[in-house]
Every structure is written in structure tokens, then in C-alpha cells.
PDB file of N, CA and C in Angstrom:
ATOM      1  N   UNK A   1     -22.499  12.916 -31.472  1.00 52.00           N
ATOM      2  CA  UNK A   1     -22.719  13.488 -30.151  1.00 52.00           C
ATOM      3  C   UNK A   1     -21.621  13.065 -29.194  1.00 52.00           C
ATOM      4  N   UNK A   2     -21.090  14.024 -28.475  1.00 52.00           N
ATOM      5  CA  UNK A   2     -20.075  13.707 -27.470  1.00 52.00           C
ATOM      6  C   UNK A   2     -20.750  13.425 -26.137  1.00 52.00           C
ATOM      7  N   UNK A   3     -20.294  12.373 -25.449  1.00 54.00           N
ATOM      8  CA  UNK A   3     -20.870  12.115 -24.129  1.00 54.00           C
ATOM      9  C   UNK A   3     -20.454  13.220 -23.154  1.00 54.00           C
ATOM     10  N   UNK A   4     -21.319  13.489 -22.212  1.00 57.00           N
ATOM     11  CA  UNK A   4     -20.999  14.512 -21.211  1.00 57.00           C
ATOM     12  C   UNK A   4     -19.840  14.039 -20.353  1.00 57.00           C
ATOM     13  N   UNK A   5     -18.897  14.904 -20.159  1.00 58.00           N
ATOM     14  CA  UNK A   5     -17.748  14.544 -19.332  1.00 58.00           C
ATOM     15  C   UNK A   5     -18.002  15.012 -17.912  1.00 58.00           C
ATOM     16  N   UNK A   6     -17.893  14.062 -16.991  1.00 53.00           N
ATOM     17  CA  UNK A   6     -18.067  14.407 -15.586  1.00 53.00           C
ATOM     18  C   UNK A   6     -16.697  14.641 -14.970  1.00 53.00           C
ATOM     19  N   UNK A   7     -16.624  15.588 -14.082  1.00 54.00           N
ATOM     20  CA  UNK A   7     -15.335  15.804 -13.413  1.00 54.00           C
ATOM     21  C   UNK A   7     -14.988  14.594 -12.548  1.00 54.00           C
ATOM     22  N   UNK A   8     -13.706  14.252 -12.524  1.00 51.00           N
ATOM     23  CA  UNK A   8     -13.279  13.122 -11.704  1.00 51.00           C
ATOM     24  C   UNK A   8     -13.450  13.466 -10.236  1.00 51.00           C
ATOM     25  N   UNK A   9     -13.861  12.461  -9.488  1.00 52.00           N
ATOM     26  CA  UNK A   9     -13.997  12.675  -8.045  1.00 52.00           C
ATOM     27  C   UNK A   9     -12.619  12.830  -7.427  1.00 52.00           C
ATOM     28  N   UNK A  10     -12.540  13.680  -6.442  1.00 54.00           N
ATOM     29  CA  UNK A  10     -11.287  13.870  -5.711  1.00 54.00           C
ATOM     30  C   UNK A  10     -11.119  12.692  -4.761  1.00 54.00           C
ATOM     31  N   UNK A  11     -10.059  11.932  -4.950  1.00 55.00           N
ATOM     32  CA  UNK A  11      -9.858  10.734  -4.155  1.00 55.00           C
ATOM     33  C   UNK A  11      -9.003  10.969  -2.914  1.00 55.00           C
ATOM     34  N   UNK A  12      -8.307  12.079  -2.874  1.00 72.00           N
ATOM     35  CA  UNK A  12      -7.450  12.318  -1.716  1.00 72.00           C
ATOM     36  C   UNK A  12      -8.307  12.699  -0.512  1.00 72.00           C
ATOM     37  N   UNK A  13      -7.819  12.322   0.664  1.00 81.00           N
ATOM     38  CA  UNK A  13      -8.542  12.634   1.885  1.00 81.00           C
ATOM     39  C   UNK A  13      -7.770  13.685   2.667  1.00 81.00           C
ATOM     40  N   UNK A  14      -8.480  14.391   3.500  1.00 90.00           N
ATOM     41  CA  UNK A  14      -7.823  15.402   4.319  1.00 90.00           C
ATOM     42  C   UNK A  14      -7.158  14.741   5.520  1.00 90.00           C
ATOM     43  N   UNK A  15      -6.305  15.492   6.173  1.00 92.00           N
ATOM     44  CA  UNK A  15      -5.646  14.999   7.387  1.00 92.00           C
ATOM     45  C   UNK A  15      -6.702  14.621   8.422  1.00 92.00           C
ATOM     46  N   UNK A  16      -7.709  15.458   8.571  1.00 94.00           N
ATOM     47  CA  UNK A  16      -8.779  15.204   9.544  1.00 94.00           C
ATOM     48  C   UNK A  16      -9.508  13.904   9.212  1.00 94.00           C
ATOM     49  N   UNK A  17      -9.777  13.669   7.927  1.00 94.00           N
ATOM     50  CA  UNK A  17     -10.432  12.427   7.500  1.00 94.00           C
ATOM     51  C   UNK A  17      -9.591  11.214   7.868  1.00 94.00           C
ATOM     52  N   UNK A  18      -8.290  11.283   7.590  1.00 94.00           N
ATOM     53  CA  UNK A  18      -7.412  10.137   7.874  1.00 94.00           C
ATOM     54  C   UNK A  18      -7.341   9.851   9.368  1.00 94.00           C
ATOM     55  N   UNK A  19      -7.275  10.909  10.171  1.00 96.00           N
ATOM     56  CA  UNK A  19      -7.265  10.738  11.627  1.00 96.00           C
ATOM     57  C   UNK A  19      -8.577  10.108  12.087  1.00 96.00           C
ATOM     58  N   UNK A  20      -9.697  10.627  11.596  1.00 97.00           N
ATOM     59  CA  UNK A  20     -11.004  10.091  11.988  1.00 97.00           C
ATOM     60  C   UNK A  20     -11.183   8.648  11.551  1.00 97.00           C
ATOM     61  N   UNK A  21     -10.699   8.299  10.375  1.00 96.00           N
ATOM     62  CA  UNK A  21     -10.800   6.918   9.903  1.00 96.00           C
ATOM     63  C   UNK A  21     -10.014   5.984  10.815  1.00 96.00           C
ATOM     64  N   UNK A  22      -8.802   6.375  11.171  1.00 97.00           N
ATOM     65  CA  UNK A  22      -7.988   5.551  12.076  1.00 97.00           C
ATOM     66  C   UNK A  22      -8.698   5.353  13.407  1.00 97.00           C
ATOM     67  N   UNK A  23      -9.223   6.435  13.964  1.00 97.00           N
ATOM     68  CA  UNK A  23      -9.882   6.353  15.268  1.00 97.00           C
ATOM     69  C   UNK A  23     -11.141   5.491  15.218  1.00 97.00           C
ATOM     70  N   UNK A  24     -11.917   5.618  14.160  1.00 96.00           N
ATOM     71  CA  UNK A  24     -13.136   4.820  14.018  1.00 96.00           C
ATOM     72  C   UNK A  24     -12.807   3.342  13.884  1.00 96.00           C
ATOM     73  N   UNK A  25     -11.821   3.026  13.066  1.00 96.00           N
ATOM     74  CA  UNK A  25     -11.418   1.630  12.881  1.00 96.00           C
ATOM     75  C   UNK A  25     -10.884   1.064  14.184  1.00 96.00           C
ATOM     76  N   UNK A  26     -10.074   1.841  14.880  1.00 97.00           N
ATOM     77  CA  UNK A  26      -9.505   1.400  16.155  1.00 97.00           C
ATOM     78  C   UNK A  26     -10.615   1.112  17.165  1.00 97.00           C
ATOM     79  N   UNK A  27     -11.548   2.028  17.278  1.00 96.00           N
ATOM     80  CA  UNK A  27     -12.652   1.885  18.229  1.00 96.00           C
ATOM     81  C   UNK A  27     -13.452   0.615  17.951  1.00 96.00           C
ATOM     82  N   UNK A  28     -13.669   0.329  16.683  1.00 94.00           N
ATOM     83  CA  UNK A  28     -14.469  -0.843  16.324  1.00 94.00           C
ATOM     84  C   UNK A  28     -13.693  -2.145  16.433  1.00 94.00           C
ATOM     85  N   UNK A  29     -12.408  -2.125  16.139  1.00 94.00           N
ATOM     86  CA  UNK A  29     -11.623  -3.361  16.156  1.00 94.00           C
ATOM     87  C   UNK A  29     -11.404  -3.846  17.588  1.00 94.00           C
ATOM     88  N   UNK A  30     -11.402  -2.936  18.565  1.00 93.00           N
ATOM     89  CA  UNK A  30     -11.233  -3.354  19.959  1.00 93.00           C
ATOM     90  C   UNK A  30     -12.569  -3.660  20.642  1.00 93.00           C
ATOM     91  N   UNK A  31     -13.677  -3.432  19.961  1.00 91.00           N
ATOM     92  CA  UNK A  31     -14.998  -3.704  20.537  1.00 91.00           C
ATOM     93  C   UNK A  31     -15.180  -5.205  20.748  1.00 91.00           C
ATOM     94  N   UNK A  32     -15.706  -5.556  21.902  1.00 90.00           N
ATOM     95  CA  UNK A  32     -15.895  -6.969  22.244  1.00 90.00           C
ATOM     96  C   UNK A  32     -16.815  -7.668  21.241  1.00 90.00           C
ATOM     97  N   UNK A  33     -17.835  -6.975  20.779  1.00 89.00           N
ATOM     98  CA  UNK A  33     -18.788  -7.592  19.849  1.00 89.00           C
ATOM     99  C   UNK A  33     -18.117  -8.027  18.548  1.00 89.00           C
ATOM    100  N   UNK A  34     -17.112  -7.290  18.104  1.00 89.00           N
ATOM    101  CA  UNK A  34     -16.422  -7.650  16.866  1.00 89.00           C
ATOM    102  C   UNK A  34     -15.487  -8.833  17.069  1.00 89.00           C
ATOM    103  N   UNK A  35     -14.943  -8.970  18.279  1.00 87.00           N
ATOM    104  CA  UNK A  35     -14.015 -10.074  18.553  1.00 87.00           C
ATOM    105  C   UNK A  35     -14.682 -11.436  18.404  1.00 87.00           C
ATOM    106  N   UNK A  36     -15.990 -11.479  18.554  1.00 89.00           N
ATOM    107  CA  UNK A  36     -16.720 -12.740  18.426  1.00 89.00           C
ATOM    108  C   UNK A  36     -17.108 -13.050  16.983  1.00 89.00           C
ATOM    109  N   UNK A  37     -16.849 -12.125  16.092  1.00 90.00           N
ATOM    110  CA  UNK A  37     -17.217 -12.299  14.688  1.00 90.00           C
ATOM    111  C   UNK A  37     -16.284 -13.290  13.998  1.00 90.00           C
ATOM    112  N   UNK A  38     -16.835 -14.128  13.111  1.00 94.00           N
ATOM    113  CA  UNK A  38     -15.975 -15.045  12.350  1.00 94.00           C
ATOM    114  C   UNK A  38     -15.033 -14.298  11.395  1.00 94.00           C
ATOM    115  N   UNK A  39     -15.321 -13.052  11.110  1.00 93.00           N
ATOM    116  CA  UNK A  39     -14.498 -12.230  10.212  1.00 93.00           C
ATOM    117  C   UNK A  39     -13.411 -11.462  10.961  1.00 93.00           C
ATOM    118  N   UNK A  40     -13.314 -11.645  12.282  1.00 94.00           N
ATOM    119  CA  UNK A  40     -12.427 -10.812  13.093  1.00 94.00           C
ATOM    120  C   UNK A  40     -10.978 -10.866  12.629  1.00 94.00           C
ATOM    121  N   UNK A  41     -10.443 -12.042  12.366  1.00 95.00           N
ATOM    122  CA  UNK A  41      -9.030 -12.153  11.974  1.00 95.00           C
ATOM    123  C   UNK A  41      -8.746 -11.364  10.697  1.00 95.00           C
ATOM    124  N   UNK A  42      -9.658 -11.476   9.742  1.00 96.00           N
ATOM    125  CA  UNK A  42      -9.492 -10.753   8.476  1.00 96.00           C
ATOM    126  C   UNK A  42      -9.537  -9.239   8.710  1.00 96.00           C
ATOM    127  N   UNK A  43     -10.519  -8.793   9.498  1.00 95.00           N
ATOM    128  CA  UNK A  43     -10.665  -7.366   9.774  1.00 95.00           C
ATOM    129  C   UNK A  43      -9.481  -6.828  10.575  1.00 95.00           C
ATOM    130  N   UNK A  44      -8.976  -7.631  11.497  1.00 96.00           N
ATOM    131  CA  UNK A  44      -7.814  -7.227  12.285  1.00 96.00           C
ATOM    132  C   UNK A  44      -6.600  -7.030  11.373  1.00 96.00           C
ATOM    133  N   UNK A  45      -6.418  -7.939  10.440  1.00 96.00           N
ATOM    134  CA  UNK A  45      -5.309  -7.824   9.489  1.00 96.00           C
ATOM    135  C   UNK A  45      -5.407  -6.568   8.641  1.00 96.00           C
ATOM    136  N   UNK A  46      -6.603  -6.276   8.182  1.00 96.00           N
ATOM    137  CA  UNK A  46      -6.820  -5.072   7.369  1.00 96.00           C
ATOM    138  C   UNK A  46      -6.564  -3.819   8.206  1.00 96.00           C
ATOM    139  N   UNK A  47      -7.055  -3.824   9.444  1.00 96.00           N
ATOM    140  CA  UNK A  47      -6.867  -2.669  10.328  1.00 96.00           C
ATOM    141  C   UNK A  47      -5.383  -2.438  10.606  1.00 96.00           C
ATOM    142  N   UNK A  48      -4.654  -3.507  10.903  1.00 97.00           N
ATOM    143  CA  UNK A  48      -3.225  -3.370  11.199  1.00 97.00           C
ATOM    144  C   UNK A  48      -2.478  -2.839   9.975  1.00 97.00           C
ATOM    145  N   UNK A  49      -2.847  -3.344   8.807  1.00 96.00           N
ATOM    146  CA  UNK A  49      -2.220  -2.874   7.563  1.00 96.00           C
ATOM    147  C   UNK A  49      -2.471  -1.379   7.368  1.00 96.00           C
ATOM    148  N   UNK A  50      -3.702  -0.949   7.644  1.00 96.00           N
ATOM    149  CA  UNK A  50      -4.043   0.466   7.511  1.00 96.00           C
ATOM    150  C   UNK A  50      -3.259   1.319   8.510  1.00 96.00           C
ATOM    151  N   UNK A  51      -3.169   0.860   9.761  1.00 97.00           N
ATOM    152  CA  UNK A  51      -2.429   1.627  10.772  1.00 97.00           C
ATOM    153  C   UNK A  51      -0.951   1.738  10.396  1.00 97.00           C
ATOM    154  N   UNK A  52      -0.390   0.657   9.876  1.00 96.00           N
ATOM    155  CA  UNK A  52       1.015   0.696   9.455  1.00 96.00           C
ATOM    156  C   UNK A  52       1.202   1.652   8.279  1.00 96.00           C
ATOM    157  N   UNK A  53       0.254   1.641   7.360  1.00 95.00           N
ATOM    158  CA  UNK A  53       0.300   2.558   6.219  1.00 95.00           C
ATOM    159  C   UNK A  53       0.211   4.010   6.697  1.00 95.00           C
ATOM    160  N   UNK A  54      -0.696   4.273   7.623  1.00 95.00           N
ATOM    161  CA  UNK A  54      -0.871   5.635   8.137  1.00 95.00           C
ATOM    162  C   UNK A  54       0.301   6.076   9.009  1.00 95.00           C
ATOM    163  N   UNK A  55       1.034   5.122   9.556  1.00 95.00           N
ATOM    164  CA  UNK A  55       2.183   5.498  10.385  1.00 95.00           C
ATOM    165  C   UNK A  55       3.328   6.047   9.533  1.00 95.00           C
ATOM    166  N   UNK A  56       3.192   5.959   8.212  1.00 95.00           N
ATOM    167  CA  UNK A  56       4.171   6.534   7.289  1.00 95.00           C
ATOM    168  C   UNK A  56       3.623   7.775   6.584  1.00 95.00           C
ATOM    169  N   UNK A  57       2.491   8.290   7.066  1.00 94.00           N
ATOM    170  CA  UNK A  57       1.843   9.443   6.450  1.00 94.00           C
ATOM    171  C   UNK A  57       2.739  10.685   6.534  1.00 94.00           C
ATOM    172  N   UNK A  58       2.550  11.595   5.613  1.00 94.00           N
ATOM    173  CA  UNK A  58       3.333  12.834   5.600  1.00 94.00           C
ATOM    174  C   UNK A  58       2.987  13.734   6.789  1.00 94.00           C
ATOM    175  N   UNK A  59       1.760  13.629   7.282  1.00 94.00           N
ATOM    176  CA  UNK A  59       1.310  14.473   8.398  1.00 94.00           C
ATOM    177  C   UNK A  59       1.637  13.822   9.739  1.00 94.00           C
ATOM    178  N   UNK A  60       2.290  14.565  10.610  1.00 95.00           N
ATOM    179  CA  UNK A  60       2.688  14.005  11.911  1.00 95.00           C
ATOM    180  C   UNK A  60       1.488  13.644  12.780  1.00 95.00           C
ATOM    181  N   UNK A  61       0.392  14.385  12.662  1.00 96.00           N
ATOM    182  CA  UNK A  61      -0.803  14.066  13.453  1.00 96.00           C
ATOM    183  C   UNK A  61      -1.370  12.707  13.069  1.00 96.00           C
ATOM    184  N   UNK A  62      -1.372  12.402  11.791  1.00 95.00           N
ATOM    185  CA  UNK A  62      -1.868  11.104  11.321  1.00 95.00           C
ATOM    186  C   UNK A  62      -0.947   9.995  11.815  1.00 95.00           C
ATOM    187  N   UNK A  63       0.357  10.220  11.730  1.00 96.00           N
ATOM    188  CA  UNK A  63       1.325   9.219  12.210  1.00 96.00           C
ATOM    189  C   UNK A  63       1.138   8.946  13.699  1.00 96.00           C
ATOM    190  N   UNK A  64       0.938  10.003  14.469  1.00 98.00           N
ATOM    191  CA  UNK A  64       0.773   9.858  15.916  1.00 98.00           C
ATOM    192  C   UNK A  64      -0.487   9.060  16.253  1.00 98.00           C
ATOM    193  N   UNK A  65      -1.597   9.373  15.606  1.00 98.00           N
ATOM    194  CA  UNK A  65      -2.852   8.659  15.857  1.00 98.00           C
ATOM    195  C   UNK A  65      -2.727   7.201  15.424  1.00 98.00           C
ATOM    196  N   UNK A  66      -2.106   6.955  14.286  1.00 97.00           N
ATOM    197  CA  UNK A  66      -1.919   5.577  13.814  1.00 97.00           C
ATOM    198  C   UNK A  66      -1.082   4.783  14.807  1.00 97.00           C
ATOM    199  N   UNK A  67      -0.051   5.406  15.350  1.00 97.00           N
ATOM    200  CA  UNK A  67       0.797   4.752  16.349  1.00 97.00           C
ATOM    201  C   UNK A  67       0.003   4.436  17.615  1.00 97.00           C
ATOM    202  N   UNK A  68      -0.812   5.389  18.066  1.00 97.00           N
ATOM    203  CA  UNK A  68      -1.656   5.164  19.243  1.00 97.00           C
ATOM    204  C   UNK A  68      -2.638   4.021  18.996  1.00 97.00           C
ATOM    205  N   UNK A  69      -3.199   3.979  17.802  1.00 97.00           N
ATOM    206  CA  UNK A  69      -4.146   2.912  17.460  1.00 97.00           C
ATOM    207  C   UNK A  69      -3.452   1.551  17.439  1.00 97.00           C
ATOM    208  N   UNK A  70      -2.267   1.494  16.864  1.00 97.00           N
ATOM    209  CA  UNK A  70      -1.502   0.238  16.863  1.00 97.00           C
ATOM    210  C   UNK A  70      -1.264  -0.238  18.291  1.00 97.00           C
ATOM    211  N   UNK A  71      -0.831   0.665  19.153  1.00 96.00           N
ATOM    212  CA  UNK A  71      -0.576   0.304  20.546  1.00 96.00           C
ATOM    213  C   UNK A  71      -1.836  -0.176  21.249  1.00 96.00           C
ATOM    214  N   UNK A  72      -2.945   0.492  20.997  1.00 96.00           N
ATOM    215  CA  UNK A  72      -4.212   0.123  21.640  1.00 96.00           C
ATOM    216  C   UNK A  72      -4.674  -1.258  21.182  1.00 96.00           C
ATOM    217  N   UNK A  73      -4.555  -1.536  19.906  1.00 94.00           N
ATOM    218  CA  UNK A  73      -5.007  -2.823  19.361  1.00 94.00           C
ATOM    219  C   UNK A  73      -4.100  -3.958  19.833  1.00 94.00           C
ATOM    220  N   UNK A  74      -2.804  -3.694  19.908  1.00 92.00           N
ATOM    221  CA  UNK A  74      -1.859  -4.733  20.332  1.00 92.00           C
ATOM    222  C   UNK A  74      -2.060  -5.085  21.803  1.00 92.00           C
ATOM    223  N   UNK A  75      -2.398  -4.096  22.630  1.00 87.00           N
ATOM    224  CA  UNK A  75      -2.621  -4.363  24.063  1.00 87.00           C
ATOM    225  C   UNK A  75      -3.877  -5.086  24.250  1.00 87.00           C
TER     226      UNK A  75
END
């Protein structure tokens, strides 16, 4: 008997998804409640890494939002 083959999940995200992810992460990382968390430094590092990664995206809209998020978090 052959096992049933499931189609692989599509791992790529749309431009809209990437923009929304950046905005959601940005909104949460600047929230005062998160700044008091013992995990804040780790989460900030991950967020900055993601914004830098997205700032090299093929889509200009994603790059622009990532740049805005970087500026907002740094300020």
C-alpha cells in the first residue's frame, strides 16, 4: 500500500501578508506593555532582523513599510 501523498503547503507569502506582518510586529514591539517584558530584548532583536530582511524584499511596498517600521522602532 502506498501512503497518501498530501500536497506541500505553499510557504511563500503575498506582498500584502509581508506588509501586514511588518506592521503588526512594529505595532507590538513599540507597545509599552511589551517593553516591560523580560523577553523584550530578544523580541526586539528578532523584529529588527525581520525589518532588515524585509528592507531587501523584491517588492518596493514591502521595503518601504519595513523602512518605516525600522525608523519607528529606533525612535
